[in-house]
Structure formats: C-alpha cells, structure tokens
XYZ file of C-alpha atoms in Angstrom:
653
model
C 23.424 106.773 62.151
C 21.915 106.101 65.592
C 21.077 109.754 66.104
C 19.532 110.071 62.657
C 17.241 107.059 62.957
C 13.592 107.798 62.115
C 11.389 108.557 65.090
C 8.146 107.009 63.870
C 6.230 104.820 66.297
C 7.393 101.230 66.292
C 4.803 98.584 65.493
C 6.040 95.556 67.408
C 5.496 92.303 65.527
C 7.180 89.516 67.478
C 8.853 86.787 65.422
C 7.538 88.184 62.123
C 9.129 89.793 59.063
C 12.621 88.403 59.648
C 15.339 90.135 57.579
C 19.113 90.661 57.556
C 20.391 93.550 59.683
C 23.563 95.683 59.661
C 25.173 93.899 56.691
C 27.890 96.600 56.172
C 29.164 95.979 59.692
C 29.329 92.243 59.035
C 31.401 92.891 55.896
C 33.695 95.207 57.887
C 34.118 92.511 60.537
C 34.968 89.924 57.891
C 37.635 92.241 56.446
C 39.031 92.812 59.942
C 39.311 89.056 60.522
C 41.035 88.672 57.160
C 43.597 91.146 58.496
C 43.990 89.021 61.643
C 44.632 85.941 59.492
C 47.155 87.891 57.391
C 49.079 88.742 60.567
C 49.163 85.044 61.472
C 50.279 84.166 57.938
C 53.027 86.803 58.046
C 54.362 85.422 61.311
C 54.437 81.879 59.913
C 55.955 82.918 56.565
C 58.816 84.848 58.197
C 59.858 81.826 60.256
C 58.468 83.037 63.577
C 56.398 79.884 64.001
C 59.412 77.598 63.525
C 61.477 79.741 65.909
C 58.707 79.569 68.515
C 58.185 75.809 68.274
C 61.760 74.657 67.601
C 63.352 77.405 69.676
C 66.455 79.465 68.969
C 69.665 80.203 70.799
C 71.053 83.542 71.954
C 72.969 83.985 68.675
C 69.971 83.863 66.294
C 70.298 80.172 65.284
C 67.085 78.143 65.082
C 67.480 74.718 66.650
C 66.970 71.612 64.517
C 67.975 73.184 61.189
C 70.840 74.719 59.235
C 71.048 78.494 59.702
C 72.325 81.382 57.608
C 75.059 83.679 58.882
C 73.908 86.913 60.575
C 76.326 89.762 59.842
C 78.154 90.923 62.953
C 77.207 87.865 65.069
C 80.212 85.592 65.516
C 78.471 82.385 66.611
C 75.560 82.618 64.134
C 75.069 80.595 60.942
C 75.663 77.214 62.580
C 74.287 73.863 61.465
C 71.998 72.696 64.273
C 70.267 69.863 62.397
C 71.280 67.444 65.163
C 70.708 69.916 68.000
C 66.944 70.052 68.440
C 66.566 71.305 72.001
C 67.036 74.712 73.676
C 69.085 74.586 76.877
C 69.278 77.560 79.290
C 72.485 78.061 81.239
C 70.515 79.509 84.187
C 66.846 78.467 83.817
C 65.856 79.770 87.256
C 66.848 83.360 86.483
C 63.448 84.755 85.525
C 62.874 88.362 84.459
C 59.424 89.297 85.773
C 59.135 92.593 83.894
C 59.850 91.081 80.478
C 58.221 87.731 81.326
C 61.067 85.536 80.077
C 64.043 83.518 81.281
C 67.005 85.869 81.622
C 69.723 83.451 80.547
C 71.971 82.527 77.636
C 70.308 79.848 75.491
C 72.086 77.157 73.484
C 70.966 74.451 71.070
C 71.844 70.970 72.367
C 71.231 67.450 71.117
C 69.984 66.099 74.471
C 68.584 67.562 77.670
C 70.475 66.456 80.819
C 68.306 63.844 82.536
C 70.510 63.512 85.625
C 71.964 66.069 87.996
C 75.401 67.356 86.971
C 77.291 68.758 89.962
C 80.752 69.520 88.571
C 82.392 70.645 85.327
C 83.823 67.143 85.020
C 80.238 65.847 84.958
C 79.521 68.285 82.099
C 82.516 66.925 80.156
C 81.470 63.295 80.745
C 77.892 64.087 79.645
C 79.261 65.600 76.417
C 81.501 62.591 75.797
C 78.708 60.046 76.351
C 75.771 61.765 74.637
C 77.516 64.234 72.298
C 75.548 67.112 73.834
C 77.687 70.156 74.679
C 76.156 72.210 77.499
C 78.669 75.080 77.372
C 78.994 77.801 74.754
C 79.887 76.787 71.195
C 83.362 78.373 71.426
C 84.290 76.331 74.511
C 85.622 72.826 73.882
C 84.447 70.031 76.237
C 87.991 69.177 77.364
C 88.484 72.765 78.619
C 85.269 72.943 80.699
C 87.162 72.689 83.999
C 89.959 75.102 83.106
C 88.354 77.735 80.852
C 88.699 81.290 82.190
C 85.109 82.269 81.299
C 83.439 79.066 82.430
C 81.291 80.969 84.966
C 79.510 82.830 82.139
C 79.829 80.390 79.230
C 78.838 77.211 81.121
C 75.618 76.431 83.015
C 75.134 77.305 86.669
C 76.039 74.333 88.862
C 74.468 72.094 89.851
C 72.571 71.446 86.597
C 69.147 70.088 87.543
C 67.635 67.183 85.600
C 65.463 68.519 82.794
C 63.096 67.304 80.105
C 61.811 68.713 76.843
C 58.376 70.333 76.796
C 55.738 68.305 74.851
C 55.557 70.624 71.814
C 58.126 73.340 72.405
C 61.657 71.969 72.375
C 62.917 73.607 75.570
C 64.854 71.844 78.313
C 63.040 72.768 81.526
C 64.033 71.506 85.007
C 61.980 68.566 86.233
C 62.455 69.694 89.833
C 60.549 72.956 90.293
C 62.405 73.855 93.484
C 64.119 76.813 91.799
C 60.717 78.232 90.814
C 59.399 77.585 94.318
C 62.323 79.524 95.795
C 61.667 82.294 93.281
C 58.000 82.423 94.301
C 58.897 82.504 97.975
C 60.779 85.774 97.478
C 57.558 87.446 96.351
C 55.267 86.092 99.070
C 55.735 88.729 101.730
C 53.294 87.285 104.234
C 55.228 84.018 104.555
C 57.926 84.094 107.197
C 58.829 80.418 106.967
C 59.937 79.318 103.477
C 58.737 75.767 104.101
C 55.138 77.041 104.193
C 55.102 77.458 100.406
C 56.229 73.885 99.914
C 53.577 72.627 102.326
C 50.874 74.653 100.549
C 51.891 73.322 97.121
C 52.045 69.783 98.504
C 48.600 70.231 100.038
C 47.151 71.337 96.693
C 48.713 68.436 94.799
C 47.598 65.805 97.319
C 44.064 67.245 97.621
C 43.451 67.685 93.886
C 40.696 65.032 93.914
C 38.865 66.905 96.675
C 39.296 70.212 94.801
C 37.848 68.706 91.606
C 34.945 67.193 93.540
C 34.156 70.511 95.225
C 34.288 72.336 91.878
C 31.794 69.824 90.511
C 29.645 70.450 93.607
C 29.652 74.195 92.836
C 28.497 73.412 89.305
C 25.625 71.242 90.556
C 24.601 73.827 93.172
C 24.488 76.541 90.495
C 22.199 74.440 88.298
C 19.920 73.626 91.242
C 19.752 77.270 92.315
C 18.646 78.383 88.840
C 15.672 76.023 89.070
C 14.616 76.613 92.703
C 15.258 80.366 92.847
C 11.599 81.010 91.989
C 10.638 79.384 95.303
C 13.155 81.296 97.446
C 13.183 84.651 95.656
C 10.374 86.001 97.879
C 12.329 85.027 101.004
C 15.510 86.622 99.640
C 13.660 89.840 98.815
C 12.231 90.004 102.340
C 15.724 89.371 103.758
C 17.055 92.209 101.605
C 14.289 94.564 102.715
C 14.764 93.685 106.393
C 18.549 94.091 106.242
C 18.288 97.451 104.472
C 15.638 98.831 106.819
C 17.261 97.582 110.038
C 20.729 98.612 108.882
C 19.721 102.134 107.865
C 17.581 102.808 110.937
C 20.133 101.200 113.277
C 23.054 103.089 111.743
C 21.168 106.386 111.981
C 20.220 105.705 115.604
C 23.825 104.895 116.542
C 25.057 108.133 114.952
C 22.507 110.192 116.881
C 23.408 108.335 120.110
C 27.096 109.060 119.549
C 26.274 112.724 118.900
C 24.309 112.998 122.154
C 27.018 111.150 124.072
C 29.735 113.473 122.722
C 27.591 116.501 123.485
C 27.400 115.489 127.130
C 31.152 114.988 127.334
C 31.933 118.463 125.922
C 32.345 120.968 128.773
C 34.363 124.054 129.488
C 36.644 122.279 131.986
C 38.509 120.450 129.221
C 41.887 121.811 128.063
C 41.676 124.158 125.092
C 43.117 121.718 122.552
C 40.937 118.784 123.686
C 37.880 121.025 123.794
C 38.467 122.120 120.193
C 38.894 118.510 119.043
C 35.747 117.445 120.928
C 33.707 120.238 119.309
C 35.006 119.235 115.853
C 33.982 115.614 116.518
C 30.583 116.791 117.733
C 30.008 118.811 114.545
C 31.157 115.908 112.369
C 28.814 113.485 114.138
C 25.932 115.944 113.732
C 26.603 116.206 110.000
C 26.870 112.409 109.671
C 23.681 111.880 111.684
C 21.698 114.395 109.603
C 23.009 112.895 106.348
C 22.170 109.367 107.556
C 18.688 110.512 108.585
C 18.031 112.062 105.181
C 19.364 108.935 103.453
C 17.211 106.662 105.635
C 14.053 108.696 105.012
C 14.654 108.724 101.245
C 15.415 104.993 101.287
C 12.269 104.154 103.246
C 10.164 106.290 100.917
C 11.678 104.540 97.909
C 10.978 101.141 99.451
C 7.391 102.212 100.162
C 6.711 103.489 96.643
C 8.615 100.650 94.940
C 7.105 97.817 96.965
C 4.808 96.797 94.083
C 7.665 96.959 91.599
C 9.611 94.637 93.865
C 6.713 92.229 93.376
C 7.394 92.445 89.631
C 10.999 91.396 90.258
C 9.800 88.348 92.196
C 7.371 87.484 89.381
C 10.111 87.821 86.750
C 12.405 85.542 88.769
C 9.581 83.017 88.969
C 9.077 83.084 85.197
C 12.838 83.000 84.519
C 13.119 79.756 86.483
C 10.275 78.313 84.396
C 12.146 79.356 81.250
C 15.089 77.186 82.303
C 12.788 74.226 82.904
C 11.344 74.623 79.366
C 14.718 75.515 77.765
C 17.290 73.383 79.632
C 19.938 73.991 76.947
C 20.160 77.569 78.229
C 22.222 76.200 81.111
C 24.871 75.038 78.620
C 25.415 78.518 77.163
C 28.252 79.383 79.612
C 30.060 76.182 78.548
C 29.891 76.951 74.831
C 30.823 80.589 75.356
C 33.732 79.686 77.629
C 34.962 77.004 75.207
C 34.780 79.405 72.252
C 36.597 82.127 74.182
C 39.285 79.667 75.266
C 39.869 78.476 71.697
C 40.099 82.062 70.440
C 42.391 83.131 73.290
C 44.694 80.148 72.623
C 44.860 81.182 68.948
C 45.431 84.837 69.910
C 48.222 84.021 72.377
C 49.842 81.670 69.856
C 49.900 84.378 67.181
C 51.174 86.887 69.765
C 54.040 84.512 70.577
C 54.697 84.204 66.843
C 54.899 87.988 66.615
C 57.219 88.055 69.621
C 59.759 85.956 67.687
C 59.093 87.600 64.304
C 61.074 90.365 62.668
C 64.772 90.862 61.988
C 67.616 89.710 64.262
C 69.145 92.587 66.241
C 72.080 92.402 68.643
C 71.436 93.758 72.129
C 74.213 96.245 72.895
C 74.080 95.550 76.638
C 74.143 91.748 76.588
C 75.614 91.094 73.126
C 72.878 88.528 72.478
C 70.452 88.394 69.553
C 66.811 89.456 69.774
C 64.165 89.484 67.040
C 62.368 92.814 66.616
C 59.881 94.245 64.146
C 60.719 97.689 62.801
C 58.699 100.239 60.862
C 55.007 99.703 60.090
C 55.206 96.018 61.002
C 55.390 96.852 64.722
C 51.803 98.159 64.573
C 50.571 94.641 63.827
C 50.698 93.960 67.554
C 48.276 96.838 68.188
C 45.956 95.564 65.439
C 46.146 92.133 67.038
C 45.314 93.620 70.473
C 42.213 95.385 69.105
C 41.180 92.047 67.618
C 41.368 90.446 71.052
C 38.875 92.930 72.513
C 36.501 93.150 69.525
C 36.262 89.418 68.835
C 35.927 88.576 72.562
C 33.083 91.079 72.879
C 31.566 89.623 69.697
C 31.544 86.126 71.220
C 29.901 87.423 74.417
C 27.362 89.390 72.347
C 26.521 86.229 70.382
C 25.680 84.567 73.679
C 23.417 87.481 74.648
C 21.650 87.441 71.269
C 21.213 83.660 71.398
C 19.677 83.786 74.876
C 17.489 86.761 73.894
C 16.209 84.973 70.795
C 15.327 81.805 72.727
C 13.560 83.707 75.540
C 11.652 85.867 73.035
C 10.469 82.676 71.320
C 9.324 81.304 74.684
C 7.557 84.500 75.769
C 5.705 85.264 72.527
C 4.561 81.688 71.892
C 1.087 81.396 73.423
C 0.929 77.613 73.156
C 4.198 76.371 74.651
C 3.690 72.968 73.021
C 4.071 74.655 69.614
C 7.582 75.921 70.317
C 10.496 74.647 68.192
C 12.019 71.393 69.400
C 15.236 73.215 70.330
C 14.621 76.980 70.641
C 18.301 77.541 71.442
C 19.430 75.952 68.165
C 16.746 77.910 66.285
C 17.984 81.115 67.906
C 21.598 80.338 66.908
C 20.537 79.678 63.302
C 18.547 82.954 63.198
C 21.572 84.786 64.575
C 23.924 83.322 61.983
C 21.524 83.915 59.112
C 20.135 87.370 59.907
C 21.746 89.257 62.789
C 25.528 88.763 62.880
C 25.997 92.363 61.692
C 23.950 93.688 64.612
C 26.050 91.719 67.090
C 29.250 92.975 65.419
C 28.120 96.592 65.744
C 27.162 96.223 69.397
C 30.514 94.581 70.187
C 32.362 97.352 68.336
C 30.671 100.054 70.435
C 31.798 98.301 73.629
C 35.306 97.994 72.152
C 35.440 101.750 71.493
C 34.867 102.388 75.196
C 36.990 99.536 76.511
C 40.174 100.404 74.588
C 40.667 103.918 76.095
C 39.778 102.547 79.532
C 42.458 99.858 79.247
C 44.984 102.404 77.929
C 44.313 104.731 80.864
C 44.540 101.796 83.277
C 47.922 100.840 81.786
C 49.164 104.451 82.028
C 48.006 104.618 85.644
C 49.867 101.403 86.504
C 53.047 102.611 84.778
C 52.977 106.002 86.502
C 52.119 104.596 89.908
C 54.096 106.463 92.537
C 55.457 109.025 90.063
C 52.436 111.182 89.219
C 51.027 113.880 91.484
C 47.793 113.519 93.411
C 45.760 115.629 90.971
C 46.829 113.590 87.929
C 46.190 110.338 89.802
C 42.703 111.508 90.784
C 41.884 112.594 87.223
C 43.087 109.278 85.785
C 41.012 107.285 88.274
C 37.961 109.476 87.571
C 38.317 108.941 83.799
C 38.754 105.193 84.265
C 35.692 105.069 86.539
C 33.558 107.087 84.100
C 34.558 104.878 81.177
C 33.813 101.780 83.248
C 30.336 103.092 84.125
C 29.708 104.003 80.474
C 30.788 100.522 79.411
C 28.354 98.875 81.871
C 25.473 101.119 80.737
C 26.183 100.384 77.073
C 26.402 96.658 77.804
C 22.968 96.772 79.462
C 21.506 98.785 76.582
C 23.096 96.402 74.061
C 21.401 93.421 75.706
C 18.025 95.121 75.354
C 18.859 96.169 71.783
C 19.548 92.522 70.927
C 16.178 91.624 72.438
C 14.442 94.242 70.282
C 16.265 92.877 67.234
C 15.171 89.340 68.131
C 11.564 90.584 68.276
C 11.337 92.981 65.328
C 14.372 92.070 63.205
C 15.453 95.742 63.125
C 19.017 97.054 62.865
C 21.104 97.871 65.919
C 20.440 101.619 66.102
C 16.674 101.277 65.650
C 16.535 98.468 68.202
C 18.650 100.410 70.706
C 16.429 103.487 70.319
C 13.207 101.493 70.728
C 14.560 99.594 73.728
C 15.808 102.824 75.311
C 12.353 104.468 75.060
C 10.715 101.387 76.588
C 13.227 101.401 79.464
C 12.750 105.129 80.100
C 8.979 104.646 80.300
C 9.570 101.957 82.953
C 12.485 103.642 84.771
C 11.266 102.806 88.291
C 10.663 99.189 87.369
C 14.149 99.008 85.840
C 15.645 100.437 89.034
C 13.778 97.935 91.181
C 14.773 94.966 89.041
C 18.428 95.992 88.782
C 18.789 96.767 92.486
C 16.687 94.034 94.072
C 17.386 91.487 91.348
C 21.142 92.007 91.415
C 21.195 91.710 95.190
C 19.188 88.476 95.076
C 21.605 87.039 92.526
C 24.529 88.214 94.672
C 23.021 86.378 97.642
C 22.758 83.318 95.410
C 26.475 83.546 94.590
C 27.311 83.941 98.273
C 25.141 80.920 99.067
C 26.935 78.722 96.515
C 30.409 79.852 97.638
C 29.513 79.374 101.311
C 28.102 75.870 100.771
C 31.118 74.846 98.690
C 33.578 76.266 101.227
C 31.742 74.536 104.091
C 31.852 71.222 102.222
C 35.554 71.838 101.555
C 36.297 72.375 105.251
C 34.449 69.175 106.168
C 36.260 67.214 103.425
C 39.727 68.492 104.304
C 39.057 67.950 107.999
C 39.099 64.195 107.437
C 42.626 64.383 106.022
C 44.657 65.805 108.859
C 47.976 65.472 107.040
C 47.127 68.676 105.138
C 48.622 71.229 107.485
C 47.777 74.157 105.184
C 44.215 74.470 103.862
C 44.450 78.062 102.667
C 45.284 77.567 99.000
C 42.950 74.592 98.328
C 40.037 76.478 99.899
C 40.885 79.676 97.994
C 40.992 77.728 94.714
C 37.641 76.110 95.468
C 35.990 79.385 96.526
C 37.285 81.302 93.492
C 36.176 78.578 91.094
C 32.759 78.235 92.732
C 32.241 82.002 92.527
C 33.211 82.020 88.838
C 30.863 79.111 88.106
C 28.019 80.768 90.024
C 28.689 84.066 88.248
C 28.631 82.407 84.803
C 25.330 80.639 85.388
C 23.598 83.452 87.246
C 24.725 85.957 84.615
C 22.711 83.880 82.122
C 19.821 84.039 84.592
C 20.235 87.825 84.761
C 20.127 88.101 80.960
C 16.939 86.025 80.931
C 15.350 88.334 83.520
C 16.303 91.446 81.501
C 14.884 89.945 78.300
C 11.687 88.911 80.074
C 11.253 92.408 81.484
C 11.554 94.071 78.067
C 9.083 91.547 76.613
C 6.734 92.211 79.537
C 7.002 95.984 79.095
C 6.214 95.677 75.374
C 3.364 93.261 76.102
C 1.704 95.569 78.639
C 2.179 98.623 76.411
C 0.632 97.237 73.228
C -1.851 94.718 74.691
C -4.595 95.077 77.281
C -6.089 91.594 77.512
C -9.122 92.429 75.346
C -10.170 90.178 72.423
C -7.635 90.550 69.633
C -5.078 92.120 72.007
C -4.537 89.262 74.428
C -1.470 89.206 76.647
C 1.432 86.873 75.849
C 2.720 86.829 79.428
C 2.951 83.958 81.870
C 0.361 83.336 84.599
C 2.654 84.739 87.336
C 3.078 88.010 85.438
C -0.644 88.057 84.659
C -1.400 87.891 88.384
C 0.928 90.843 88.941
C -0.878 92.848 86.223
C -4.277 91.970 87.664
C -3.236 92.983 91.175
C -1.840 96.253 89.841
C -5.050 96.899 87.908
C -7.199 96.207 90.986
C -5.112 98.586 93.081
C -5.408 101.227 90.366
C -9.189 100.800 90.144
C -9.487 100.917 93.934
C -7.396 104.076 94.065
C -9.462 105.586 91.243
C -12.720 104.751 93.022
C -11.506 106.334 96.276
C -10.390 109.421 94.381
C -13.763 109.675 92.607
C -15.632 109.404 95.936
C -13.396 112.100 97.370
C -14.127 114.417 94.453
C -17.863 113.695 94.822
C -17.760 114.552 98.543
C -15.930 117.807 97.791
C -18.524 118.775 95.189
C -21.395 118.031 97.607
C -19.785 120.136 100.329
C -19.254 122.956 97.860
C -22.884 122.743 96.676
C -24.158 122.753 100.270
C -22.079 125.834 101.056
C -23.501 127.653 98.029
C -27.095 126.827 99.137
C -26.458 128.102 102.668
C -25.151 131.410 101.432
C-alpha cells in the first residue's frame, strides 16, 4: 500500500480537514487485543490463576482446596482446604536457568515463624500448630528416625519464614541464603562480607538515594527550560572538541610515523627490522586515513556551519514550546505508568500460562509439572508478540500526542488563541481520528524488532559453540536490523507529524515526510549529529551533577564503607530520567524541524503566504536570505566583469 500511494503534490493544510485514518488497522488491532484477553480468560478458566495465587505442591495439589486424583501420582488428590501455604524444603536452592526454586514443595497450614534446628523441633512444631513440614507420607513421630528424612524433610536449619502478601508462599525472612547465593556470582568480590556491607549501605542510605533521584528529576526539568540559553555554548564546545581532537590525533599519528622512520635502520636484527617496517607502514596508513578524515570533517563543518545555526534556533524554540506547553514534561510519566501497568498485566498472564495446561510427571525428578501441549503452546508466542506490538503502540501514542501538541503550537499564529490544554486536545484528536495510524506504525517496528530479538536469542544460546563466520553473520544481521529499526522509528515520528498536520493515512504521511526530509538532507544530518551530541552532553551534565551531589552527601555519613552500589543506583536512575525527558525534547525538535521545512517550502513571507515560524527561526531565515542575496550579487558582478573583459578583448582584436 505504501509503494502504491499516489504521487500527486501534497497541499499542506495545517489543522484543517480532520478525518479518521487507517481504520482497518485499528480494527485488526482490536481483534488482536481480543485474542490477548482470550488467552488471559483461558488461563483463568483452566485454574492457572488459582494455582498461581494459592500455589501448588510438587504432586499437583492446589493449596487451600480439595483436589482431584491425578492418575499415576501417588500423593495427588489430597484435601488441602486447611493447608493454604506453600512450603519449600530447600528454598535457597535456586535454578538460574529455569528461574525457579529447585525444591520439593508442600502445602502446609502454617509457615514456621521461628528457626527449627533439629528434627525434634520439626515434630514439636507439627504437634503445636498442626503443620507438617515433611512429606505427606512421613508421620511426624518418625521425623527423627525415617530413612529418607534427608530428602523428604526440609534442609536444617529451617529459617523463619512468612507468607508473601498475595501469593501464599513461605519465604525466608532472613535473606542470608540469597545473599550467599549472590556472592557466588560476583566474581570481583574476594571478601564475602563486602556484599553484606554493600547491601547494608544501600538500605541505610535509601533516603539519600531517593533525594538524589528527585534531584535528577528537577535538574532534567530545569535543563529543558534553560537549554536554549546554553545550546550555543554546547555547540561551540562540540565544534572545538571535534576540530582539536581530529587535528591533534592526525598530528600525533604523523609524529609517530616520523619518529618510527628515524628509528628504522639497517643495523637492527632482521626480525626487528621487519617488525619496525610493518609498524612504519601501518602508521603511514593510519596517518593518511586520519588526514583524509580530518579534511572531510573540516569541510563538512565549514559547509554545515549555517545549518548548525538552525539546530541552535530549533533548540531555542523547543525550550519556548515547553514554557508554553508545560504538560509536555509530564508525558514521560504517563507513558511510563501506562507501560508499567501493561507490563504488570503481561507478566501476570505469562505466569498464569506458566502454571496452565495438564499435569505431567517429570521422569527425572518424579514431581508434577503443568505443561501445555498441542496448539495451546503457541499462545505464549502470541502473547510475546503482543508485548512488543502493544508496547510500541504506547510509545507511538506518546510520539503522536507530542507531535499534535507541537503542530498546534507552531501553526497557531496568535499563541493566545491556542486551546487551553493543547496536550489534552492532541490526545482527544489521537483517540478520535488517528489510532489506526499509530497502530500501523507500531506494527512496522514490531515486524523488524521480532526477527532482531530472535537472532539475538539464537546468538546468546549458541555463544561459544558457533564458528567465527556464523557469529560474524549473526552480529551483522542483528546490527542491520537494529539500524533499520532506528531509521523506521525516526521516519515514523515524522509520519505522525505529517498526519497531525494533514490528517492523512500512515503511508501517505510517511511518503510526504520522507520527501521533505530528503530535500533537507544536510539540515537533517546537522540536527541529528549536533543536536544528539548536545542532548548527550545534557545527560552527562545531569548524571555528573547528581553523582557529585551523591559523593558530597555520602561523605557526611562515614559509616558507609562501600559507596559503589548507592552511587551506581543514583547514576543509572539519573541517566534514565534525563534520557526520558530529553527524548521528549528530541521529539519536539524533530517535529519543529519538519514544520519549519514545510513552512519554508510553501510560504515565503509575502502577503497571503506569511510564515508561521517563531521569531528565532525567522531570524535564521532572514540571515540565510541575506547571505544568499549577497552571494548572488557577488556572482552577478563577477559575470559582469567577465563580460566586460570579453567585450574589450573583442574590440582590441
């Protein structure tokens, strides 16, 4: 459909002729979500939900209810109405590969709330509370003498445990067994007590960590407002670093080449002489390549210097957008909250599916597992596709919402006439007219992301077993798909902007946006390179300030002997917060650029075709026009001088 779209010239009419777009895709998405709900309903109807919440033992009995007999399983079909909790005989035996506790599970009436050190303690606990902690076929009075007590009774000592808030599992209150388990996988720790000190440091400094995370949030909001005042400085820093780095690196390579050339002489042994000549040739190649790269880079900087000015102007206007549309800053919160709610639902249904199906006895362990056979096992794959498609849909809704609000701001000449809440108006327009367009854009990203994730999984599973050629091909395919995904994401953002302007379907909008971007390829390159680097510097600034504040804060509490983990948590969170907010800023800049490109293409400032752009962008256009007129005047004078010289030569001869 995209390739067959009509190629007639687009007549851009901002905010006019609003209509529904890509309705068939919206209907397809609704049907897909009905399928997702059916999977959830199937899991609940087959008892998977009750097994997940109430828990079940290793013989297929669900705790807290009367169970039916499972053929071939001796200890199944028991009445556990009074036994509501799942107790693991060895709760610290965790299977990393299968992500579960590798232990026999029993249904008990009470979790042990005190430490039980001997089998006599197990018998006394059973006599007092009526809760048997050994296998069902072992009587409490034989706990101390039973021949299979090592496998049918819990590992001693039994740590105090408590039931989880919703899921009825007895989990140890003391996490020392998990700490010891974690220590085995931390290779850089030579002293086991370090882990305990790190965990203690995190727990005792949680108030400082929360305060520093809040500081990162405030710094991100401040940076989005003041970036228009420091963007020029950041651009000059970027230019200086690039120029000095490229020239300095090239000079060092040539100096090393000359130095090695002087050291190469015939008096060296044959082997050393051959190595020295190889190094000399390599340095010459590196120096020539660096020289070519530096020359090309300097030429690009020279020819793109005016387009860099456009990036600065767009950053200036983007900061003004946030002052006029402050609710834009809340978009990461709503998107994150929506994603979290969906991911919680998705994980819950996945856990339902993990305990759904028919009971099957494991031949190796003799215990019962629930597995789905036949076509039902493909529900997990359907559910996995839903995770990617719906997550991309939520992110695309954010992009369309931001694009709609910025388009309203840009193409409203009198800013006092804007809607009271442009963000809310943009959300309502999205829900009423353009959900199908967002669905289609998210589906295209999903089509690229699924094979990339499959190849990544295959690469991780074959790590160390495949040959070098296969490993290289897999990495190349993954890299190509990743690059394609990023390009499509960028094009999708501009397609959503075109839809917000013209109310056209996804393919038409993507085609129109693509032609506009191709016509302004150098400007796009300047904005994406310079703009991305400026935003990266902003992220570094926020992380650095937060980390510095963290060091000063922790310095006043000398009892924290290990600062590593608290500082890592703070730095990671501050980077994520900065990335979320500055990614919104980046979307605003991209939308503004497409609006600016459309504005300059179809308007010239004459009566009836006035510009919509902001004053800062208008100054950029005026400066560009003056430079063009000056260049045209110089070129005309040059042509006139050439014609006069030619005429004079003809008269002389």
